[in-house]
Amino acid sequence: MLLVTSSITVPVGFFFYMPDPALKQWDKEDKRLKKRGIAKKDRPIKPERDSAYPTKTEIALGLLKEFKVAHSLIKIKGVLA
C-alpha cells in the first residue's frame, strides 16, 4: 500500500498474496472436466475457502485497517486500487 501526497509517494505497508492451493487445484480440474464436456452435476463441488489464504480484497482491507490504527491522525480521502 502506498501513501500518496501532492509531493511524494511513500509505501506504508505490504503483504504477499498466495492463492488457496485447494481452490487453485479444483479450478484447474474443473476447467479440464468442462473441456471434456462433463456436466456440472457430475463435477466435484467447489471447496470452501481456507481462511489461511485471504483474498486480495481481504488483504487490502486489512492493510487499510492497520494503517488507520497506526496513523489515526491521517485522514484518508481516497483509495486507488
CSV table of C-alpha atoms in Angstrom, one decimal, residues 12-64:
chain,number,residue,atom,x,y,z
A,12,VAL,CA,3.3,2.3,4.2
A,13,GLY,CA,2.7,-1.5,4.3
A,14,PHE,CA,2.9,-4.7,2.3
A,15,PHE,CA,1.5,-8.2,2.3
A,16,PHE,CA,2.2,-11.1,0.0
A,17,TYR,CA,-0.8,-12.7,-1.7
A,18,MET,CA,-0.9,-16.5,-2.1
A,19,PRO,CA,-3.8,-18.2,-3.7
A,20,ASP,CA,-5.6,-21.1,-1.9
A,21,PRO,CA,-3.9,-24.3,-3.3
A,22,ALA,CA,-7.1,-26.4,-2.9
A,23,LEU,CA,-9.2,-23.8,-4.8
A,24,LYS,CA,-6.5,-23.5,-7.5
A,25,GLN,CA,-6.3,-27.2,-8.0
A,26,TRP,CA,-10.1,-27.5,-8.0
A,27,ASP,CA,-10.3,-24.7,-10.6
A,28,LYS,CA,-7.7,-26.4,-12.8
A,29,GLU,CA,-9.6,-29.7,-12.6
A,30,ASP,CA,-13.0,-28.1,-13.2
A,31,LYS,CA,-11.7,-26.4,-16.4
A,32,ARG,CA,-10.3,-29.7,-17.6
A,33,LEU,CA,-13.6,-31.5,-17.0
A,34,LYS,CA,-15.6,-28.7,-18.6
A,35,LYS,CA,-13.4,-29.0,-21.7
A,36,ARG,CA,-14.2,-32.7,-21.8
A,37,GLY,CA,-17.9,-31.9,-21.7
A,38,ILE,CA,-18.6,-33.3,-18.2
A,39,ALA,CA,-21.9,-31.9,-16.8
A,40,LYS,CA,-21.7,-29.6,-13.8
A,41,LYS,CA,-23.7,-32.1,-11.6
A,42,ASP,CA,-21.0,-34.7,-12.3
A,43,ARG,CA,-18.0,-32.5,-11.5
A,44,PRO,CA,-16.7,-32.1,-7.9
A,45,ILE,CA,-18.2,-29.2,-5.9
A,46,LYS,CA,-16.1,-26.1,-5.2
A,47,PRO,CA,-14.2,-26.5,-1.8
A,48,GLU,CA,-14.6,-24.0,1.0
A,49,ARG,CA,-12.1,-21.2,1.0
A,50,ASP,CA,-9.3,-21.7,3.6
A,51,SER,CA,-9.0,-18.6,5.9
A,52,ALA,CA,-5.2,-19.1,5.9
A,53,TYR,CA,-5.3,-17.8,2.3
A,54,PRO,CA,-7.0,-14.4,2.3
A,55,THR,CA,-8.3,-12.9,-1.0
A,56,LYS,CA,-6.7,-9.8,-2.4
A,57,THR,CA,-9.6,-7.7,-1.3
A,58,GLU,CA,-9.3,-9.0,2.3
A,59,ILE,CA,-5.6,-8.2,2.3
A,60,ALA,CA,-6.2,-4.7,1.1
A,61,LEU,CA,-8.9,-4.0,3.7
A,62,GLY,CA,-6.6,-5.4,6.4
A,63,LEU,CA,-3.8,-3.1,5.3
A,64,LEU,CA,-6.1,-0.1,5.4
